[in-house]
mmCIF file of C-alpha atoms in Angstrom:
data_model
loop_
_atom_site.group_PDB
_atom_site.id
_atom_site.type_symbol
_atom_site.label_atom_id
_atom_site.label_comp_id
_atom_site.label_asym_id
_atom_site.label_seq_id
_atom_site.Cartn_x
_atom_site.Cartn_y
_atom_site.Cartn_z
ATOM 1 C CA UNK T 1 -13.400 -13.879 -25.134
ATOM 2 C CA UNK T 2 -13.761 -16.245 -22.207
ATOM 3 C CA UNK T 3 -13.628 -14.475 -18.764
ATOM 4 C CA UNK T 4 -10.967 -16.098 -16.551
ATOM 5 C CA UNK T 5 -12.394 -15.832 -13.063
ATOM 6 C CA UNK T 6 -9.624 -15.005 -10.696
ATOM 7 C CA UNK T 7 -7.345 -14.878 -13.587
ATOM 8 C CA UNK T 8 -7.184 -18.752 -13.303
ATOM 9 C CA UNK T 9 -5.117 -20.414 -16.239
ATOM 10 C CA UNK T 10 -4.056 -16.950 -17.680
ATOM 11 C CA UNK T 11 -0.352 -16.783 -18.642
ATOM 12 C CA UNK T 12 1.169 -13.283 -18.454
ATOM 13 C CA UNK T 13 4.897 -13.851 -18.316
ATOM 14 C CA UNK T 14 7.457 -16.501 -18.153
ATOM 15 C CA UNK T 15 9.547 -17.562 -15.078
ATOM 16 C CA UNK T 16 12.294 -19.788 -14.304
ATOM 17 C CA UNK T 17 11.855 -19.450 -10.475
ATOM 18 C CA UNK T 18 9.066 -21.699 -9.624
ATOM 19 C CA UNK T 19 7.554 -24.848 -11.065
ATOM 20 C CA UNK T 20 4.333 -26.221 -9.381
ATOM 21 C CA UNK T 21 2.767 -29.524 -10.459
ATOM 22 C CA UNK T 22 -0.702 -29.250 -8.720
ATOM 23 C CA UNK T 23 -1.756 -32.681 -9.965
ATOM 24 C CA UNK T 24 1.131 -34.591 -8.450
ATOM 25 C CA UNK T 25 1.821 -32.409 -5.669
ATOM 26 C CA UNK T 26 5.301 -31.332 -6.672
ATOM 27 C CA UNK T 27 7.143 -27.966 -6.110
ATOM 28 C CA UNK T 28 10.424 -26.893 -7.346
ATOM 29 C CA UNK T 29 12.606 -23.723 -6.699
ATOM 30 C CA UNK T 30 14.571 -23.139 -9.998
ATOM 31 C CA UNK T 31 14.487 -26.928 -10.493
ATOM 32 C CA UNK T 32 15.279 -28.014 -7.127
ATOM 33 C CA UNK T 33 12.569 -30.090 -5.175
ATOM 34 C CA UNK T 34 11.467 -28.310 -2.132
ATOM 35 C CA UNK T 35 11.736 -31.330 0.166
ATOM 36 C CA UNK T 36 15.390 -31.455 -0.580
ATOM 37 C CA UNK T 37 15.870 -27.873 -0.065
ATOM 38 C CA UNK T 38 14.031 -27.879 3.208
ATOM 39 C CA UNK T 39 16.112 -30.849 4.459
ATOM 40 C CA UNK T 40 19.525 -29.779 3.340
ATOM 41 C CA UNK T 41 19.599 -25.987 2.596
ATOM 42 C CA UNK T 42 19.355 -22.916 4.567
ATOM 43 C CA UNK T 43 17.218 -19.938 4.270
ATOM 44 C CA UNK T 44 20.405 -17.818 3.198
ATOM 45 C CA UNK T 45 21.111 -20.395 0.538
ATOM 46 C CA UNK T 46 17.645 -20.539 -0.768
ATOM 47 C CA UNK T 47 17.529 -16.738 -0.873
ATOM 48 C CA UNK T 48 20.641 -16.600 -2.862
ATOM 49 C CA UNK T 49 18.959 -19.107 -5.239
ATOM 50 C CA UNK T 50 15.921 -17.101 -5.609
ATOM 51 C CA UNK T 51 17.920 -13.875 -6.186
ATOM 52 C CA UNK T 52 20.644 -15.363 -8.568
ATOM 53 C CA UNK T 53 18.912 -18.375 -10.042
ATOM 54 C CA UNK T 54 21.539 -20.847 -8.954
ATOM 55 C CA UNK T 55 23.137 -22.396 -5.871
ATOM 56 C CA UNK T 56 26.118 -20.519 -4.530
ATOM 57 C CA UNK T 57 29.526 -21.937 -4.144
ATOM 58 C CA UNK T 58 31.000 -22.136 -0.464
ATOM 59 C CA UNK T 59 32.694 -18.959 -0.521
ATOM 60 C CA UNK T 60 29.889 -17.140 -2.191
ATOM 61 C CA UNK T 61 27.479 -18.308 0.408
ATOM 62 C CA UNK T 62 29.706 -17.222 3.169
ATOM 63 C CA UNK T 63 29.937 -13.797 1.630
ATOM 64 C CA UNK T 64 26.255 -13.556 0.980
ATOM 65 C CA UNK T 65 25.520 -14.486 4.549
ATOM 66 C CA UNK T 66 27.676 -11.797 6.059
ATOM 67 C CA UNK T 67 26.188 -9.295 3.663
ATOM 68 C CA UNK T 68 22.603 -10.134 4.982
ATOM 69 C CA UNK T 69 23.706 -10.125 8.660
ATOM 70 C CA UNK T 70 25.208 -6.812 8.191
ATOM 71 C CA UNK T 71 22.002 -5.227 7.156
ATOM 72 C CA UNK T 72 19.671 -6.546 9.914
ATOM 73 C CA UNK T 73 19.747 -3.287 12.105
ATOM 74 C CA UNK T 74 16.814 -0.882 11.674
ATOM 75 C CA UNK T 75 17.230 2.872 11.381
ATOM 76 C CA UNK T 76 16.559 4.636 14.636
ATOM 77 C CA UNK T 77 13.655 6.728 13.261
ATOM 78 C CA UNK T 78 11.859 3.451 12.137
ATOM 79 C CA UNK T 79 12.484 1.933 15.852
ATOM 80 C CA UNK T 80 10.956 5.309 17.140
ATOM 81 C CA UNK T 81 7.828 4.819 15.034
ATOM 82 C CA UNK T 82 7.481 1.145 16.085
ATOM 83 C CA UNK T 83 7.435 2.268 19.622
ATOM 84 C CA UNK T 84 4.464 4.535 18.721
ATOM 85 C CA UNK T 85 2.467 2.162 16.671
ATOM 86 C CA UNK T 86 -0.572 0.972 18.485
ATOM 87 C CA UNK T 87 0.174 -2.371 20.245
ATOM 88 C CA UNK T 88 -3.130 -3.774 19.607
ATOM 89 C CA UNK T 89 -2.823 -3.147 15.779
ATOM 90 C CA UNK T 90 -2.420 -6.307 13.692
ATOM 91 C CA UNK T 91 1.391 -7.198 13.180
ATOM 92 C CA UNK T 92 0.778 -7.173 9.334
ATOM 93 C CA UNK T 93 -0.583 -3.753 9.443
ATOM 94 C CA UNK T 94 2.603 -2.694 11.323
ATOM 95 C CA UNK T 95 4.872 -4.451 8.923
ATOM 96 C CA UNK T 96 3.002 -3.007 5.836
ATOM 97 C CA UNK T 97 3.454 0.633 7.511
ATOM 98 C CA UNK T 98 7.253 -0.163 8.522
ATOM 99 C CA UNK T 99 8.138 -1.159 4.892
ATOM 100 C CA UNK T 100 6.654 1.910 3.614
ATOM 101 C CA UNK T 101 8.515 4.028 6.130
ATOM 102 C CA UNK T 102 11.715 2.347 5.093
ATOM 103 C CA UNK T 103 11.173 3.846 1.748
ATOM 104 C CA UNK T 104 10.583 7.336 3.200
ATOM 105 C CA UNK T 105 13.976 6.857 5.017
ATOM 106 C CA UNK T 106 15.845 5.847 1.758
ATOM 107 C CA UNK T 107 17.023 8.939 -0.041
ATOM 108 C CA UNK T 108 17.655 6.798 -3.104
ATOM 109 C CA UNK T 109 14.012 5.237 -2.890
ATOM 110 C CA UNK T 110 13.090 5.873 -6.465
ATOM 111 C CA UNK T 111 16.108 4.186 -8.141
ATOM 112 C CA UNK T 112 14.997 1.046 -9.899
ATOM 113 C CA UNK T 113 18.162 -0.014 -11.830
ATOM 114 C CA UNK T 114 18.751 -3.872 -11.534
ATOM 115 C CA UNK T 115 21.647 -3.140 -9.154
ATOM 116 C CA UNK T 116 19.728 -0.872 -6.989
ATOM 117 C CA UNK T 117 16.735 -3.182 -6.852
ATOM 118 C CA UNK T 118 19.097 -5.965 -5.663
ATOM 119 C CA UNK T 119 20.748 -3.989 -3.006
ATOM 120 C CA UNK T 120 17.372 -2.700 -1.781
ATOM 121 C CA UNK T 121 16.062 -6.150 -1.898
ATOM 122 C CA UNK T 122 18.737 -7.427 0.402
ATOM 123 C CA UNK T 123 18.054 -4.870 2.811
ATOM 124 C CA UNK T 124 14.472 -5.902 2.893
ATOM 125 C CA UNK T 125 15.185 -9.603 3.291
ATOM 126 C CA UNK T 126 17.488 -8.824 6.251
ATOM 127 C CA UNK T 127 15.207 -6.317 7.860
ATOM 128 C CA UNK T 128 11.856 -7.920 7.718
ATOM 129 C CA UNK T 129 12.754 -10.316 10.441
ATOM 130 C CA UNK T 130 14.015 -7.470 12.564
ATOM 131 C CA UNK T 131 10.840 -5.642 12.096
ATOM 132 C CA UNK T 132 8.591 -8.448 13.103
ATOM 133 C CA UNK T 133 10.771 -9.427 15.953
ATOM 134 C CA UNK T 134 10.830 -5.835 17.274
ATOM 135 C CA UNK T 135 6.962 -5.510 16.935
ATOM 136 C CA UNK T 136 6.716 -8.778 19.046
ATOM 137 C CA UNK T 137 8.802 -7.288 21.731
ATOM 138 C CA UNK T 138 7.132 -4.034 21.929
ATOM 139 C CA UNK T 139 3.769 -5.704 21.806
ATOM 140 C CA UNK T 140 4.843 -7.587 24.973
ATOM 141 C CA UNK T 141 5.981 -4.425 26.689
ATOM 142 C CA UNK T 142 9.643 -5.067 26.249
ATOM 143 C CA UNK T 143 12.418 -3.367 24.398
ATOM 144 C CA UNK T 144 13.534 -4.746 21.094
ATOM 145 C CA UNK T 145 16.871 -6.831 20.975
ATOM 146 C CA UNK T 146 19.702 -5.872 18.558
ATOM 147 C CA UNK T 147 20.504 -8.284 15.956
ATOM 148 C CA UNK T 148 23.523 -10.509 16.061
ATOM 149 C CA UNK T 149 25.724 -11.126 13.260
ATOM 150 C CA UNK T 150 27.100 -14.355 14.397
ATOM 151 C CA UNK T 151 23.695 -16.121 14.160
ATOM 152 C CA UNK T 152 21.920 -17.446 11.104
ATOM 153 C CA UNK T 153 19.025 -15.710 9.842
ATOM 154 C CA UNK T 154 16.582 -18.070 11.389
ATOM 155 C CA UNK T 155 18.442 -18.336 14.746
ATOM 156 C CA UNK T 156 18.878 -14.554 14.866
ATOM 157 C CA UNK T 157 15.039 -14.000 14.164
ATOM 158 C CA UNK T 158 14.203 -16.353 17.076
ATOM 159 C CA UNK T 159 16.809 -14.618 19.373
ATOM 160 C CA UNK T 160 15.436 -11.137 18.718
ATOM 161 C CA UNK T 161 11.904 -12.421 19.160
ATOM 162 C CA UNK T 162 12.159 -14.483 22.227
ATOM 163 C CA UNK T 163 15.246 -13.006 23.976
ATOM 164 C CA UNK T 164 17.043 -16.195 24.157
ATOM 165 C CA UNK T 165 19.451 -17.971 21.899
ATOM 166 C CA UNK T 166 17.557 -20.954 20.226
ATOM 167 C CA UNK T 167 18.484 -24.468 20.545
ATOM 168 C CA UNK T 168 19.992 -26.036 17.241
ATOM 169 C CA UNK T 169 16.666 -27.960 16.912
ATOM 170 C CA UNK T 170 14.578 -24.701 17.250
ATOM 171 C CA UNK T 171 16.693 -22.760 14.479
ATOM 172 C CA UNK T 172 16.502 -25.734 12.329
ATOM 173 C CA UNK T 173 12.710 -25.721 12.592
ATOM 174 C CA UNK T 174 12.369 -22.078 11.775
ATOM 175 C CA UNK T 175 15.079 -22.376 9.053
ATOM 176 C CA UNK T 176 13.015 -25.122 7.317
ATOM 177 C CA UNK T 177 9.760 -23.197 7.849
ATOM 178 C CA UNK T 178 11.086 -20.039 6.162
ATOM 179 C CA UNK T 179 12.446 -22.162 3.165
ATOM 180 C CA UNK T 180 9.003 -23.686 2.717
ATOM 181 C CA UNK T 181 7.264 -20.291 2.686
ATOM 182 C CA UNK T 182 9.938 -18.436 0.696
ATOM 183 C CA UNK T 183 8.424 -18.853 -2.904
ATOM 184 C CA UNK T 184 5.282 -20.103 -4.536
ATOM 185 C CA UNK T 185 4.981 -18.893 -8.030
ATOM 186 C CA UNK T 186 2.398 -16.083 -8.829
ATOM 187 C CA UNK T 187 0.280 -16.223 -5.888
ATOM 188 C CA UNK T 188 -1.841 -13.258 -4.909
ATOM 189 C CA UNK T 189 0.934 -11.310 -3.018
ATOM 190 C CA UNK T 190 3.616 -12.031 -5.704
ATOM 191 C CA UNK T 191 1.251 -11.011 -8.539
ATOM 192 C CA UNK T 192 0.427 -7.828 -6.676
ATOM 193 C CA UNK T 193 4.134 -6.825 -6.239
ATOM 194 C CA UNK T 194 4.692 -7.533 -9.861
ATOM 195 C CA UNK T 195 1.688 -5.533 -10.888
ATOM 196 C CA UNK T 196 2.580 -2.679 -8.707
ATOM 197 C CA UNK T 197 6.283 -2.810 -9.931
ATOM 198 C CA UNK T 198 5.237 -3.002 -13.589
ATOM 199 C CA UNK T 199 4.213 0.814 -13.341
ATOM 200 C CA UNK T 200 7.905 1.496 -12.445
ATOM 201 C CA UNK T 201 7.109 2.401 -9.020
ATOM 202 C CA UNK T 202 9.734 1.795 -6.260
ATOM 203 C CA UNK T 203 10.578 -1.370 -4.610
ATOM 204 C CA UNK T 204 9.164 -0.305 -1.205
ATOM 205 C CA UNK T 205 5.906 0.590 -2.657
ATOM 206 C CA UNK T 206 5.618 -2.711 -4.489
ATOM 207 C CA UNK T 207 6.485 -4.713 -1.343
ATOM 208 C CA UNK T 208 4.166 -2.743 0.536
ATOM 209 C CA UNK T 209 1.414 -3.716 -1.638
ATOM 210 C CA UNK T 210 2.514 -7.356 -1.471
ATOM 211 C CA UNK T 211 2.355 -7.308 2.325
ATOM 212 C CA UNK T 212 -1.018 -5.862 2.109
ATOM 213 C CA UNK T 213 -2.170 -8.589 -0.214
ATOM 214 C CA UNK T 214 -0.628 -11.400 2.225
ATOM 215 C CA UNK T 215 -2.444 -10.020 5.260
ATOM 216 C CA UNK T 216 -5.859 -11.366 3.790
ATOM 217 C CA UNK T 217 -7.380 -14.509 5.553
ATOM 218 C CA UNK T 218 -7.755 -16.328 2.008
ATOM 219 C CA UNK T 219 -3.868 -15.929 1.610
ATOM 220 C CA UNK T 220 -1.314 -15.528 4.308
ATOM 221 C CA UNK T 221 -4.038 -15.301 7.014
ATOM 222 C CA UNK T 222 -5.155 -18.742 6.559
ATOM 223 C CA UNK T 223 -2.564 -20.178 9.057
ATOM 224 C CA UNK T 224 -3.959 -18.024 11.796
ATOM 225 C CA UNK T 225 -7.524 -19.439 10.875
ATOM 226 C CA UNK T 226 -6.070 -23.112 11.323
ATOM 227 C CA UNK T 227 -5.035 -22.280 14.882
ATOM 228 C CA UNK T 228 -8.457 -20.696 15.822
ATOM 229 C CA UNK T 229 -10.075 -23.944 14.461
ATOM 230 C CA UNK T 230 -7.888 -25.964 16.820
ATOM 231 C CA UNK T 231 -8.938 -23.638 19.535
ATOM 232 C CA UNK T 232 -12.503 -23.988 18.603
ATOM 233 C CA UNK T 233 -12.430 -27.801 18.731
ATOM 234 C CA UNK T 234 -10.454 -27.661 21.983
ATOM 235 C CA UNK T 235 -9.622 -31.459 22.612
ATOM 236 C CA UNK T 236 -8.787 -34.511 20.380
ATOM 237 C CA UNK T 237 -11.854 -36.086 21.611
ATOM 238 C CA UNK T 238 -14.123 -33.496 20.048
ATOM 239 C CA UNK T 239 -12.473 -33.389 16.677
ATOM 240 C CA UNK T 240 -14.245 -36.080 14.729
ATOM 241 C CA UNK T 241 -17.606 -34.919 15.671
ATOM 242 C CA UNK T 242 -16.621 -31.295 14.971
ATOM 243 C CA UNK T 243 -15.407 -32.206 11.444
ATOM 244 C CA UNK T 244 -18.455 -34.213 10.734
ATOM 245 C CA UNK T 245 -20.728 -31.320 11.709
ATOM 246 C CA UNK T 246 -18.649 -28.963 9.594
ATOM 247 C CA UNK T 247 -18.769 -31.173 6.462
ATOM 248 C CA UNK T 248 -22.589 -31.821 7.010
ATOM 249 C CA UNK T 249 -23.218 -27.988 6.985
ATOM 250 C CA UNK T 250 -20.908 -27.775 3.786
ATOM 251 C CA UNK T 251 -18.450 -25.411 5.679
ATOM 252 C CA UNK T 252 -14.740 -25.301 4.875
ATOM 253 C CA UNK T 253 -12.068 -27.071 6.916
ATOM 254 C CA UNK T 254 -9.453 -24.442 7.338
ATOM 255 C CA UNK T 255 -5.961 -25.499 5.973
ATOM 256 C CA UNK T 256 -7.303 -27.938 3.634
ATOM 257 C CA UNK T 257 -7.589 -27.421 -0.019
ATOM 258 C CA UNK T 258 -5.545 -25.191 -2.300
ATOM 259 C CA UNK T 259 -6.245 -23.339 -5.639
ATOM 260 C CA UNK T 260 -3.290 -25.201 -7.277
ATOM 261 C CA UNK T 261 -2.878 -28.512 -5.662
ATOM 262 C CA UNK T 262 -5.090 -31.228 -6.315
ATOM 263 C CA UNK T 263 -2.726 -33.735 -4.328
ATOM 264 C CA UNK T 264 -0.886 -33.356 -0.913
ATOM 265 C CA UNK T 265 0.789 -30.000 -0.786
ATOM 266 C CA UNK T 266 4.469 -31.077 -0.639
ATOM 267 C CA UNK T 267 5.203 -28.247 1.742
ATOM 268 C CA UNK T 268 2.524 -29.634 4.063
ATOM 269 C CA UNK T 269 4.168 -33.039 4.079
ATOM 270 C CA UNK T 270 7.500 -31.356 5.420
ATOM 271 C CA UNK T 271 5.578 -29.406 8.043
ATOM 272 C CA UNK T 272 3.751 -32.368 9.211
ATOM 273 C CA UNK T 273 7.026 -33.951 9.988
ATOM 274 C CA UNK T 274 8.233 -30.960 11.843
ATOM 275 C CA UNK T 275 4.827 -30.708 13.727
ATOM 276 C CA UNK T 276 5.331 -34.309 14.658
ATOM 277 C CA UNK T 277 8.897 -33.566 16.237
ATOM 278 C CA UNK T 278 7.326 -30.710 18.134
ATOM 279 C CA UNK T 279 4.609 -33.264 19.487
ATOM 280 C CA UNK T 280 7.178 -35.692 20.311
ATOM 281 C CA UNK T 281 9.345 -33.048 22.125
ATOM 282 C CA UNK T 282 6.422 -32.106 24.221
ATOM 283 C CA UNK T 283 5.006 -35.569 24.687
ATOM 284 C CA UNK T 284 2.091 -35.500 22.187
ATOM 285 C CA UNK T 285 1.030 -31.997 21.541
ATOM 286 C CA UNK T 286 -2.770 -31.516 21.883
ATOM 287 C CA UNK T 287 -2.905 -29.393 18.844
ATOM 288 C CA UNK T 288 -0.924 -31.952 16.608
ATOM 289 C CA UNK T 289 -3.383 -34.601 17.934
ATOM 290 C CA UNK T 290 -6.231 -32.702 16.832
ATOM 291 C CA UNK T 291 -4.912 -31.863 13.347
ATOM 292 C CA UNK T 292 -4.048 -35.563 12.640
ATOM 293 C CA UNK T 293 -7.645 -36.434 13.548
ATOM 294 C CA UNK T 294 -9.107 -33.516 11.529
ATOM 295 C CA UNK T 295 -6.903 -34.531 8.531
ATOM 296 C CA UNK T 296 -8.046 -38.259 8.702
ATOM 297 C CA UNK T 297 -11.770 -37.525 9.327
ATOM 298 C CA UNK T 298 -12.025 -34.892 6.806
ATOM 299 C CA UNK T 299 -10.041 -36.737 4.297
ATOM 300 C CA UNK T 300 -12.594 -39.523 3.920
ATOM 301 C CA UNK T 301 -14.993 -36.970 2.389
ATOM 302 C CA UNK T 302 -12.324 -34.417 0.876
ATOM 303 C CA UNK T 303 -9.457 -36.399 -0.294
ATOM 304 C CA UNK T 304 -11.480 -38.135 -3.339
ATOM 305 C CA UNK T 305 -12.333 -34.411 -4.472
ATOM 306 C CA UNK T 306 -8.677 -33.666 -4.615
ATOM 307 C CA UNK T 307 -8.854 -31.640 -1.272
ATOM 308 C CA UNK T 308 -5.745 -32.263 0.893
ATOM 309 C CA UNK T 309 -3.811 -30.389 3.838
ATOM 310 C CA UNK T 310 -2.027 -27.237 2.453
ATOM 311 C CA UNK T 311 0.840 -25.380 3.841
ATOM 312 C CA UNK T 312 -1.148 -23.725 6.450
ATOM 313 C CA UNK T 313 -2.410 -26.833 8.063
ATOM 314 C CA UNK T 314 0.665 -27.636 10.135
ATOM 315 C CA UNK T 315 2.730 -24.514 10.148
ATOM 316 C CA UNK T 316 0.989 -22.933 13.267
ATOM 317 C CA UNK T 317 1.816 -25.775 15.612
ATOM 318 C CA UNK T 318 5.501 -25.245 14.655
ATOM 319 C CA UNK T 319 5.309 -21.476 15.104
ATOM 320 C CA UNK T 320 3.447 -21.849 18.373
ATOM 321 C CA UNK T 321 6.178 -24.132 19.680
ATOM 322 C CA UNK T 322 8.816 -21.666 18.610
ATOM 323 C CA UNK T 323 7.156 -19.015 20.915
ATOM 324 C CA UNK T 324 4.859 -16.961 18.548
ATOM 325 C CA UNK T 325 1.128 -16.235 19.070
ATOM 326 C CA UNK T 326 -1.070 -16.699 16.212
ATOM 327 C CA UNK T 327 -1.182 -13.019 15.271
ATOM 328 C CA UNK T 328 2.505 -13.418 14.301
ATOM 329 C CA UNK T 329 1.996 -16.410 11.951
ATOM 330 C CA UNK T 330 1.341 -14.437 8.738
ATOM 331 C CA UNK T 331 4.333 -11.963 9.598
ATOM 332 C CA UNK T 332 6.546 -14.934 9.742
ATOM 333 C CA UNK T 333 5.138 -15.993 6.408
ATOM 334 C CA UNK T 334 6.193 -12.460 5.199
ATOM 335 C CA UNK T 335 9.746 -12.870 6.596
ATOM 336 C CA UNK T 336 10.318 -15.952 4.361
ATOM 337 C CA UNK T 337 8.207 -14.832 1.232
ATOM 338 C CA UNK T 338 10.100 -11.386 0.861
ATOM 339 C CA UNK T 339 12.860 -13.331 -0.710
ATOM 340 C CA UNK T 340 10.453 -14.579 -3.414
ATOM 341 C CA UNK T 341 8.816 -11.313 -3.933
ATOM 342 C CA UNK T 342 12.259 -9.602 -4.695
ATOM 343 C CA UNK T 343 13.531 -12.423 -6.770
ATOM 344 C CA UNK T 344 10.228 -12.223 -9.062
ATOM 345 C CA UNK T 345 10.703 -8.431 -9.233
ATOM 346 C CA UNK T 346 14.300 -8.857 -10.325
ATOM 347 C CA UNK T 347 13.232 -11.365 -12.874
ATOM 348 C CA UNK T 348 10.321 -9.448 -14.239
ATOM 349 C CA UNK T 349 12.509 -6.144 -14.472
ATOM 350 C CA UNK T 350 15.144 -7.929 -16.522
ATOM 351 C CA UNK T 351 12.535 -9.550 -18.860
ATOM 352 C CA UNK T 352 10.903 -6.347 -19.958
ATOM 353 C CA UNK T 353 8.662 -5.149 -17.109
ATOM 354 C CA UNK T 354 5.691 -4.868 -19.175
ATOM 355 C CA UNK T 355 2.912 -2.859 -17.637
ATOM 356 C CA UNK T 356 0.007 -5.059 -16.348
ATOM 357 C CA UNK T 357 -3.250 -3.995 -17.993
ATOM 358 C CA UNK T 358 -5.933 -6.564 -17.792
ATOM 359 C CA UNK T 359 -9.517 -5.863 -19.101
ATOM 360 C CA UNK T 360 -13.031 -6.889 -18.259
ATOM 361 C CA UNK T 361 -16.142 -7.759 -20.155
ATOM 362 C CA UNK T 362 -18.532 -4.894 -19.860
ATOM 363 C CA UNK T 363 -22.030 -6.107 -18.791
ATOM 364 C CA UNK T 364 -23.633 -2.824 -17.962
ATOM 365 C CA UNK T 365 -26.069 -0.512 -20.040
ATOM 366 C CA UNK T 366 -25.169 1.918 -22.651
ATOM 367 C CA UNK T 367 -26.516 5.403 -23.766
ATOM 368 C CA UNK T 368 -28.745 5.851 -20.581
ATOM 369 C CA UNK T 369 -30.513 9.105 -20.457
ATOM 370 C CA UNK T 370 -29.090 11.644 -17.856
ATOM 371 C CA UNK T 371 -31.957 12.740 -15.677
ATOM 372 C CA UNK T 372 -31.613 16.228 -13.813
ATOM 373 C CA UNK T 373 -31.146 15.905 -10.172
ATOM 374 C CA UNK T 374 -34.423 17.568 -9.273
ATOM 375 C CA UNK T 375 -36.309 15.171 -11.490
ATOM 376 C CA UNK T 376 -34.880 11.819 -10.046
#
């Protein structure tokens, strides 16, 4: 049998949730183009779509939005724990630990019926934003701000994180960013969630595993690396020379290239427009200028090879404008992706939840003689 390195090209299940056309740069959630959803929808509506497989009617969306808003508050024991967590710890490590603790605090943790998974999934979608916002406040030496039920998910997240109610423009920026990151097929963290849940473990354990996977710099952590690249370049005037040097040394340009896309990542196209709005609002953001030069200069060499900006390339500029330091870029990713993780677990559970058990080609020796310890 041929070894599929990184499981590339291996089909292990069927799904209606996400279609990715890497050759043409297309992405769909349940058949809806991502560009259209990012422009016209809301995170709550997209979450309903990912959990139900269809867009809601008006009254359904209103009821669903209320249900999510009512679940935002965190249990007091978890807030107490968040106060005690080391402030210097990575926010993804804190999120991972907090999700695990939510399982400890749920007396019905082990229930994995479709109905129980759905209800627990709604709790997690609602509370991820509250956990990340509370951690940001504690990290700044401030007390967390209780959630408000009268704000949208995106607006409430910004309100809890920054202490002031966001402008409609800021709320829309965050809403679109969350939509773009909500789902992306069987990426590493989603596959990790499914692999864990296929053992019939509880939802909290599966999501904890997904958070741990997303933390890696080759997955969710890539957007942090892009901002570090911007900081290293320092000014637009240095960008071209910096890119030329990196390419000459055959080093990676962070935020460019994707395992799936051989064309421009459609999410990156939407985020580039959002980043441009941010730049115009602030009178030409230096970070945006640097990225545009990097994209242009690197593209001369990389585009012919099918390497283009991915979703991480411009997201950091948007998050930075919304008041977040780079250490919170990946947690924001998780605030969005939790809806996709839960949706996939619900779908896989309904399908057959077959235990994942891949194999490997053995390339070691056999029948090696055992040598006693004193004779080695």
